[in-house]
Tab-separated table of C-alpha atoms in Angstrom:
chain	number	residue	atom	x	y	z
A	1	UNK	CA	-74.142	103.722	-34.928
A	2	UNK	CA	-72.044	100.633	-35.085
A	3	UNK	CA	-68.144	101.339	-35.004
A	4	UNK	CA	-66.916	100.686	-39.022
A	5	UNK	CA	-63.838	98.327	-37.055
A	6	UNK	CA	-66.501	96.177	-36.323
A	7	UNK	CA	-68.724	95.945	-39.303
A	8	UNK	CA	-68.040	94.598	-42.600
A	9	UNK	CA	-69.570	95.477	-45.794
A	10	UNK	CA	-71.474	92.175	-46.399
A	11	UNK	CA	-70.264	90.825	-49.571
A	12	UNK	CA	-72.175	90.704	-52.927
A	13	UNK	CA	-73.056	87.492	-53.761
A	14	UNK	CA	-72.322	86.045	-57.346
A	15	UNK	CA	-73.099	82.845	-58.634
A	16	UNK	CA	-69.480	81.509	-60.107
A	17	UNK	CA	-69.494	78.552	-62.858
A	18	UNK	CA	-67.425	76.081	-62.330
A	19	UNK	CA	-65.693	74.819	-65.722
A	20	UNK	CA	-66.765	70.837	-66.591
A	21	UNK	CA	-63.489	70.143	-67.529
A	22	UNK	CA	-62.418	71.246	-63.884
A	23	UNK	CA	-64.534	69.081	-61.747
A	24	UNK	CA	-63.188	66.013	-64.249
A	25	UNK	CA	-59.722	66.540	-63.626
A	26	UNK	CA	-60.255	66.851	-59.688
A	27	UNK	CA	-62.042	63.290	-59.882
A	28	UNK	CA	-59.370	61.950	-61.726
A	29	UNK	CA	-56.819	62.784	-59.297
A	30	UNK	CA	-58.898	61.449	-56.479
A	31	UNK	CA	-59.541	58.354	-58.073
A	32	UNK	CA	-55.561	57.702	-58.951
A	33	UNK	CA	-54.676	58.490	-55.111
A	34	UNK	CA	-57.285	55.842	-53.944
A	35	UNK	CA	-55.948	53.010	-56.111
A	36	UNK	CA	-52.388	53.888	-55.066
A	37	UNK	CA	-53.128	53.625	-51.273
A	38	UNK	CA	-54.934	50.623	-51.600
A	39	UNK	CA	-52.347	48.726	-53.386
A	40	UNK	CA	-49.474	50.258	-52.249
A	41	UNK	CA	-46.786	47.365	-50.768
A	42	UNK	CA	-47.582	47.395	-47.145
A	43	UNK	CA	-50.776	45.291	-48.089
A	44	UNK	CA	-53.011	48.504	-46.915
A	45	UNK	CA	-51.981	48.166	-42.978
A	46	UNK	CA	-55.745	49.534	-41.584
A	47	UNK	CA	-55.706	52.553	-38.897
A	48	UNK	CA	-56.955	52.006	-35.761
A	49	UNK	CA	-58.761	54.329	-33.823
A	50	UNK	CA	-55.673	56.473	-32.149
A	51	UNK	CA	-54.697	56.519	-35.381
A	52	UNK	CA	-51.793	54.054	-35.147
A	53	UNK	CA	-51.562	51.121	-37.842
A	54	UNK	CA	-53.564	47.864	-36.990
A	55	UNK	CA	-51.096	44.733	-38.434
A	56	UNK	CA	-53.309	42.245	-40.417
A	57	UNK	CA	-52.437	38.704	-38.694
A	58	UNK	CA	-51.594	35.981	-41.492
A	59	UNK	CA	-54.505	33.359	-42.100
A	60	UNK	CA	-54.503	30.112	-40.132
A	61	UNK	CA	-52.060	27.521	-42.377
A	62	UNK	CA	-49.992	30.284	-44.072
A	63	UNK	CA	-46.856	29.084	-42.407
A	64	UNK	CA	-45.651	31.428	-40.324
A	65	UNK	CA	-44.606	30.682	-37.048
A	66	UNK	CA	-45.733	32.847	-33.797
A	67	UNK	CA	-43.346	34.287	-31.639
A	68	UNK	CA	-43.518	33.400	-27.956
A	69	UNK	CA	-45.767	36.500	-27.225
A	70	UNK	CA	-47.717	35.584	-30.802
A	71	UNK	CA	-51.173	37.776	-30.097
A	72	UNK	CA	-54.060	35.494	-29.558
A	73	UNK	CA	-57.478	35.924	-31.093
A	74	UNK	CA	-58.828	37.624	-28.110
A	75	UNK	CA	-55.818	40.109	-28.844
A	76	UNK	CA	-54.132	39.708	-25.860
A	77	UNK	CA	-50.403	38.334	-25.515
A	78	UNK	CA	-51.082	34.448	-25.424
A	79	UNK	CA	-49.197	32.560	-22.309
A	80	UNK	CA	-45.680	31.626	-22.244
A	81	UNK	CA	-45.336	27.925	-21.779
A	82	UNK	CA	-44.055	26.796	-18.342
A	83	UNK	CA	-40.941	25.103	-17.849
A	84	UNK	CA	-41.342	21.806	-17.270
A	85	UNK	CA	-40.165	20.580	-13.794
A	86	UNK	CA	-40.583	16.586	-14.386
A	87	UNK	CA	-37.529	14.355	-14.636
A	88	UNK	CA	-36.366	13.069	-17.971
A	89	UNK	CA	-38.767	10.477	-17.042
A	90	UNK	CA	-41.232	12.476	-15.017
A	91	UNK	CA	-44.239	11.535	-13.713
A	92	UNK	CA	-47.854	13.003	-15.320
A	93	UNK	CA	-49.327	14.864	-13.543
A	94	UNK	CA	-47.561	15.618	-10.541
A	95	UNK	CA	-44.813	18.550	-10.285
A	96	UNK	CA	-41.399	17.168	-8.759
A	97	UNK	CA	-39.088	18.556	-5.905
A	98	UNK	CA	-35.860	19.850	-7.078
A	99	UNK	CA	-33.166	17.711	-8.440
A	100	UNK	CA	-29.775	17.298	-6.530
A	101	UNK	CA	-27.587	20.496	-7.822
A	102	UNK	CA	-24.616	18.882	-9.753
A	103	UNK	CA	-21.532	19.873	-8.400
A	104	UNK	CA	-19.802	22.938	-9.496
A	105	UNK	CA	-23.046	24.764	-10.259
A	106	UNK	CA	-25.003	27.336	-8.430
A	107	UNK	CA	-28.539	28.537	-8.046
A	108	UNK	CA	-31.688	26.188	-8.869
A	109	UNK	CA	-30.903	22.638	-9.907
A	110	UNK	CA	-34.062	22.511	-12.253
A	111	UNK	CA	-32.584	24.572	-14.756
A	112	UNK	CA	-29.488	22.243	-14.673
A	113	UNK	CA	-28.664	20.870	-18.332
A	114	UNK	CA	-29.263	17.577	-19.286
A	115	UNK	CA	-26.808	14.796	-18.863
A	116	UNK	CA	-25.033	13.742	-22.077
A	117	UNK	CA	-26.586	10.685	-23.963
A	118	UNK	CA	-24.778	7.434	-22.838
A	119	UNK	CA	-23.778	4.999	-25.007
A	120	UNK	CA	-25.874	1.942	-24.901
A	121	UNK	CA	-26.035	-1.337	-26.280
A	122	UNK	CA	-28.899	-1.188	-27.853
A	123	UNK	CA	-28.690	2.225	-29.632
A	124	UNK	CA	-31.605	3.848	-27.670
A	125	UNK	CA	-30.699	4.696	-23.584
A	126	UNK	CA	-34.233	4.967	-21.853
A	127	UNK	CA	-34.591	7.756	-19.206
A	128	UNK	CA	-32.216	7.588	-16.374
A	129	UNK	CA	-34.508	9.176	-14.192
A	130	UNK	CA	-33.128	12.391	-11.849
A	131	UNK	CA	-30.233	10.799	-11.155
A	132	UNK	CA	-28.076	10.441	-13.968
A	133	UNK	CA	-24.646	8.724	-15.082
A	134	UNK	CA	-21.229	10.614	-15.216
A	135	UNK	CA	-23.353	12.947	-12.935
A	136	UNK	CA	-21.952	14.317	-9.185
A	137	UNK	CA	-24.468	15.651	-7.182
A	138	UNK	CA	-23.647	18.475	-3.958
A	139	UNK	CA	-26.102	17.342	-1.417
A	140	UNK	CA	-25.840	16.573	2.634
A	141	UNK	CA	-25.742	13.519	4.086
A	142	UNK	CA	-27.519	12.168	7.480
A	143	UNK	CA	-27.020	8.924	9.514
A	144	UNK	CA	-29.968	6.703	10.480
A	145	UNK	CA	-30.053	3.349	12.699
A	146	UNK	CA	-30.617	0.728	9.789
A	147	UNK	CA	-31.786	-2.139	11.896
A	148	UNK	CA	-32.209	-5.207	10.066
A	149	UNK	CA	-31.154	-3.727	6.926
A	150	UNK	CA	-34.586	-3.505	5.266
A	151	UNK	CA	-36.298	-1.078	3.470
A	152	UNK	CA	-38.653	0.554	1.212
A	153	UNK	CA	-37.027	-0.880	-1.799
A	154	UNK	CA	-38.326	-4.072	-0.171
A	155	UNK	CA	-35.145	-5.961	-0.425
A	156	UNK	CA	-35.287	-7.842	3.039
A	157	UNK	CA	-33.381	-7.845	6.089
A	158	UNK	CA	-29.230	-7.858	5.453
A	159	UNK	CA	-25.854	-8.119	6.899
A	160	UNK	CA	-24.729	-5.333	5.001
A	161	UNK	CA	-24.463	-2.102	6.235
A	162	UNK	CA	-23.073	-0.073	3.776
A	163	UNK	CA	-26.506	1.414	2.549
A	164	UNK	CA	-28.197	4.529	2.284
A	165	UNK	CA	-31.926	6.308	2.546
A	166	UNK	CA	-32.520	8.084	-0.686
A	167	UNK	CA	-34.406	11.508	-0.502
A	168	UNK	CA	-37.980	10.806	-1.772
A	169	UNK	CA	-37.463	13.081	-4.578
A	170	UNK	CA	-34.342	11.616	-6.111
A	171	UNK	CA	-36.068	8.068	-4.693
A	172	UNK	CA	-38.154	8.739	-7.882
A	173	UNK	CA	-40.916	6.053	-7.130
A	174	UNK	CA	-37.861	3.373	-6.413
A	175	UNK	CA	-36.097	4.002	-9.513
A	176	UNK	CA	-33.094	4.859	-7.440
A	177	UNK	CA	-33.380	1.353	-5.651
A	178	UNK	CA	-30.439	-1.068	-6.346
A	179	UNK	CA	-28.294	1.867	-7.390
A	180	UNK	CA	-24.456	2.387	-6.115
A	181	UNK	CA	-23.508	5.598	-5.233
A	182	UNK	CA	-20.065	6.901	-4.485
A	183	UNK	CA	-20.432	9.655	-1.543
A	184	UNK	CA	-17.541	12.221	-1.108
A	185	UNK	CA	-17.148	14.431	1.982
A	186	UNK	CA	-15.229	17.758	2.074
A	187	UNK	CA	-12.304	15.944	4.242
A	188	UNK	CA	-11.657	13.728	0.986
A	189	UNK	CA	-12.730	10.669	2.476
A	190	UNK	CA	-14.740	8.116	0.548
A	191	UNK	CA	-17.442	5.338	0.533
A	192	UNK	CA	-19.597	3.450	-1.484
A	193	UNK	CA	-23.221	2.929	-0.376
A	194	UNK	CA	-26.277	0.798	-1.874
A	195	UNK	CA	-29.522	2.297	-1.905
A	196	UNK	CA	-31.960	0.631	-0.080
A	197	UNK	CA	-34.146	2.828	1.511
A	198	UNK	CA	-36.085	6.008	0.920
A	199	UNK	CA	-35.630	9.027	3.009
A	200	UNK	CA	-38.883	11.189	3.103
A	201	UNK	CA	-39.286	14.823	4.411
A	202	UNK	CA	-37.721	16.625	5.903
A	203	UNK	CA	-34.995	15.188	3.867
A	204	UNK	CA	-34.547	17.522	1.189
A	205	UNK	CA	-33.189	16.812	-2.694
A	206	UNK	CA	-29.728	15.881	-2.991
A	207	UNK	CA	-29.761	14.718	0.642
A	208	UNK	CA	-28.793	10.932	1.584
A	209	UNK	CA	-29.160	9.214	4.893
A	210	UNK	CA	-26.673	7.115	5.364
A	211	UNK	CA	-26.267	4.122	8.068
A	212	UNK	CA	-24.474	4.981	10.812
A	213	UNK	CA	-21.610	2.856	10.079
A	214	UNK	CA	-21.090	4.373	6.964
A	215	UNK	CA	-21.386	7.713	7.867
A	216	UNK	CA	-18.812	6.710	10.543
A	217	UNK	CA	-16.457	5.989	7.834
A	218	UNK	CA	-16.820	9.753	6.384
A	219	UNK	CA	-17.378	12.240	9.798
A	220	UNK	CA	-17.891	11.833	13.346
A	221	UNK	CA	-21.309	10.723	14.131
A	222	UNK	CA	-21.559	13.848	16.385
A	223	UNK	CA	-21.288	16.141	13.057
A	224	UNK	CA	-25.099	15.089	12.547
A	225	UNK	CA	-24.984	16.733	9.316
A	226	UNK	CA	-22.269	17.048	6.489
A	227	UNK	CA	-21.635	18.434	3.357
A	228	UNK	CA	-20.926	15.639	-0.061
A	229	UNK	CA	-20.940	15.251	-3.100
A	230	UNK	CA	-22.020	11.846	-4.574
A	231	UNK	CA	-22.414	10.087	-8.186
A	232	UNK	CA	-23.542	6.534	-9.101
A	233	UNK	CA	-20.950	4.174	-9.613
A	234	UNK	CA	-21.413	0.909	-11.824
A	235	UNK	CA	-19.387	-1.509	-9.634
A	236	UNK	CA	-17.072	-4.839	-10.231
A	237	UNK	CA	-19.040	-7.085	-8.824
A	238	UNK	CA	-19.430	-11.283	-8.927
A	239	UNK	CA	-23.140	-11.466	-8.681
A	240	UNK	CA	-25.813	-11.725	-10.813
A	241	UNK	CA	-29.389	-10.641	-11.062
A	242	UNK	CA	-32.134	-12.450	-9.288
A	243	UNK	CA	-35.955	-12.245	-9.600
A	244	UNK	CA	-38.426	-12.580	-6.959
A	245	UNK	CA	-41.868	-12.678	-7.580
A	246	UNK	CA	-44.523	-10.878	-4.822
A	247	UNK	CA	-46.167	-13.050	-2.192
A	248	UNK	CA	-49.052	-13.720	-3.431
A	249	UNK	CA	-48.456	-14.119	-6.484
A	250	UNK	CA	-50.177	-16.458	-9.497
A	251	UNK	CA	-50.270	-16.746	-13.212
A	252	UNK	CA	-53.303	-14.404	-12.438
A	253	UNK	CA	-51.768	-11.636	-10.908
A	254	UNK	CA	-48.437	-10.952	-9.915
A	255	UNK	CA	-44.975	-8.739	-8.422
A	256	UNK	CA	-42.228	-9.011	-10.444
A	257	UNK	CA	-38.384	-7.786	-8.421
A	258	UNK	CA	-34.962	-7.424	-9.745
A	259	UNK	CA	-32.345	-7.799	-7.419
A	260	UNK	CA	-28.801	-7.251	-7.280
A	261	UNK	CA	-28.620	-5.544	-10.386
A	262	UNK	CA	-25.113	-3.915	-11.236
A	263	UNK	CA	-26.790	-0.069	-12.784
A	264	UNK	CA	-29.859	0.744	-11.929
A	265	UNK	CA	-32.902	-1.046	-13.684
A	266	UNK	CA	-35.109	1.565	-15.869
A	267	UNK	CA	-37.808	-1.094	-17.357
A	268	UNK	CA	-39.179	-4.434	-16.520
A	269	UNK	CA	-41.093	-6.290	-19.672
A	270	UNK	CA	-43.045	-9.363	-19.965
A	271	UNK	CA	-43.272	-10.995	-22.870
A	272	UNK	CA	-46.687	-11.766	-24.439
A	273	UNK	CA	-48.339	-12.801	-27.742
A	274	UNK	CA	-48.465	-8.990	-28.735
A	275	UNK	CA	-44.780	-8.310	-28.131
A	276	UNK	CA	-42.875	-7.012	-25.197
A	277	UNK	CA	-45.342	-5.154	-22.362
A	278	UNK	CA	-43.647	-3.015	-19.668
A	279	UNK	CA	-44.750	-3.376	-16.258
A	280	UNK	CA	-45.640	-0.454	-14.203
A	281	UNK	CA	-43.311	-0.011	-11.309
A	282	UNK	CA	-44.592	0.831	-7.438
A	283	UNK	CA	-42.903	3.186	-5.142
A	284	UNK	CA	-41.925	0.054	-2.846
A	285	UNK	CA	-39.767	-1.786	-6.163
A	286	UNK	CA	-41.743	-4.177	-7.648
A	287	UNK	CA	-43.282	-4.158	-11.333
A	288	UNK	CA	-46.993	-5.155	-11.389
A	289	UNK	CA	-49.044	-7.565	-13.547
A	290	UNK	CA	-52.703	-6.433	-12.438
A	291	UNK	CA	-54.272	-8.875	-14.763
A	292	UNK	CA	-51.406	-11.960	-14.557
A	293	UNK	CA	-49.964	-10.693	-18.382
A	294	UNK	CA	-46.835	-12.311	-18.783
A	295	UNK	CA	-46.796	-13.929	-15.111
A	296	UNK	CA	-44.438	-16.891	-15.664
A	297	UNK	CA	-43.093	-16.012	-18.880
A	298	UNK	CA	-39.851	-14.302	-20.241
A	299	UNK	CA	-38.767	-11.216	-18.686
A	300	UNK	CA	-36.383	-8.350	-20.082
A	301	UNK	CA	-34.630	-6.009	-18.552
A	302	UNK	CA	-33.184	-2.780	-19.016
A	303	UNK	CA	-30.672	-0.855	-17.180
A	304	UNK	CA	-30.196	3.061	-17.495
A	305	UNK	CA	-27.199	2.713	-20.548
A	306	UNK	CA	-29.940	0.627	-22.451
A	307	UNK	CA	-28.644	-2.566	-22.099
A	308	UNK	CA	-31.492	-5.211	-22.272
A	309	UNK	CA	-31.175	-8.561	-20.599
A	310	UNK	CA	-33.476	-11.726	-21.375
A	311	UNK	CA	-34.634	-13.736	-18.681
A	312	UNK	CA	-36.426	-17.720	-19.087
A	313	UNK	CA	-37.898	-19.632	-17.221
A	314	UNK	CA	-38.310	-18.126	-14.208
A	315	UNK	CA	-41.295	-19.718	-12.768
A	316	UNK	CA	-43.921	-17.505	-10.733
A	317	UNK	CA	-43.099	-19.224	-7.094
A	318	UNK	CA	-43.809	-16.865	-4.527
A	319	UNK	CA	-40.815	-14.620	-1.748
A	320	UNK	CA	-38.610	-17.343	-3.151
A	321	UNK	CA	-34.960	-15.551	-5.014
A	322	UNK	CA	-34.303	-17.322	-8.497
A	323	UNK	CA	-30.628	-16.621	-10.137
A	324	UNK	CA	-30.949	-15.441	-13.207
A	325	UNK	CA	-27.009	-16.015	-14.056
A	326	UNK	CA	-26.908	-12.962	-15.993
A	327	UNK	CA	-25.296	-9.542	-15.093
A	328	UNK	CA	-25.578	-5.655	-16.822
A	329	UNK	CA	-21.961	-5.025	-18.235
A	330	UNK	CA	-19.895	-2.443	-16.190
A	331	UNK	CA	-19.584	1.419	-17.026
């Protein structure tokens, strides 16, 4: 016989009635707790399956901007953009070496800030390129046998000897050709170079090779390799700019050159029945008309303050150096 701790007298059953007015009242109540979840003001946030509230996205065109780790519409965290590496007048499509670290500042020279608007003449200053105005630059600076003075800024043989090699990447397809640049070593002596040239690896951003003569002038040769600073300079000078056009050259196709230009030159135009039509410039200095636009014609050009000069009547004749009698104003 079965122990009475572990049976239970089983229970009569009774059939209960459940008042009407009961089973109203508890459907009420249900129905007023639905309607105050679903409009309640948190626009009914839905539950996701640990039980954690889902946010509802706004609709496309609502106005609300994404933050930089806005969810994407496959849910996960959509990419950061990259910085951009280019120059303020990079090139597409290609990622760029390192600028020259301005003096005084430390770690990475891409995250350097942006030079300070000049002020130009004609309201707008085009890009200056890497190498910017009112700029120093901490660098080193090598010594190379010239020769006959010529380069890749295709300039021609010269007397002068107070030029430099630029690094390619500062070199910036020959925008820095024609430039001045004051170099400083860490003795305080001082010279002025022209850039000429263009000093490819291992030369390294910041970096200029110097002729020997000048880096004579700022450390024994023996030193091989110094420390400087250097900024351009927008000299006094007597001469004007010249224009030489390509050999080869015809009202078909043609190389248009600046020379002896006091800042450096950011644009060469040609003028045409549409308007004004920049040229494309090569890495070896000269702007190109692939289809003879302009070949002949007026000319303007732009320095990196925005000063525009207009040339006439500069005929297309071949390696031959026309005056041009004008000159960019000094800074």
């Amino acid at each position: 016989m079965a122990s009475s701790s572990h049976r239970r007298p089983r229970p009569e059953r009774r059939t209960r009635r459940v008042p009407v007015v009961t089973v109203v009242a508890v459907a009420a109540v249900a129905l007023v707790v639905s309607l105050v979840v679903a409009f309640r003001p948190d626009g009914g946030a839905e539950t996701g399956a640990d039980g954690g509230a889902r946010t509802v996205e706004p609709a496309a065109g609502s106005g609300v901007s994404g933050s930089p780790t806005a969810t994407g519409a496959t849910g996960s965290p959509s990419p950061k953009p990259k910085p951009s590496t280019a120059s303020p007048s990079a090139t597409a499509g290609r990622t760029s070496a390192p600028a020259a670290t301005p003096a005084g500042k430390s770690g990475s020279s891409s995250g350097r800030p942006a030079a300070p608007a000049a002020r130009t003449a004609s309201g707008t200053a085009p890009s200056a390129g890497r190498i910017a105005p009112g700029t120093a630059y901490r660098g080193v600076a090598t010594s190379y046998d010239v020769g006959n003075g010529d380069g890749a800024c295709s300039y021609g043989p010269t007397s002068d000897v107070m030029t430099a090699a630029m690094n390619t990447a500062d070199y910036e397809t020959s925008k820095a050709c024609g430039a001045y640049v004051l170099v400083r070593a860490g003795s305080g002596a001082s010279i002025t170079v022209r850039i000429t040239n263009e000093c490819p690896a291992p030369c390294e951003a910041g970096q200029l090779d110097l002729s020997r003569q000048a880096f004579a002038k700022l450390a024994p040769l023996s030193a091989g390799r110094i420390p400087v600073t250097w900024s351009l300079l927008s000299p006094a000078t007597s001469d004007t700019v010249s224009i030489r056009y390509k050999t080869g050259s015809t009202q078909y196709w043609c190389g248009i050159q600046a020379i002896g230009h006091r800042n450096p030159l950011a644009r060469l135009e040609v003028r045409t029945s549409a308007g004004w039509t920049r040229l494309a410039r090569t890495d070896y200095n000269y702007f190109l008309s692939e289809q003879g636009t302009g070949c002949g014609g007026a000319l303007r050009l732009t320095d990196i303050y925005g000063e525009r000069l207009t040339v006439e009547g500069i005929a297309v004749r071949a390696n031959v150096v026309q005056s041009t009698g004008v000159q960019f104003a000094r800074h």
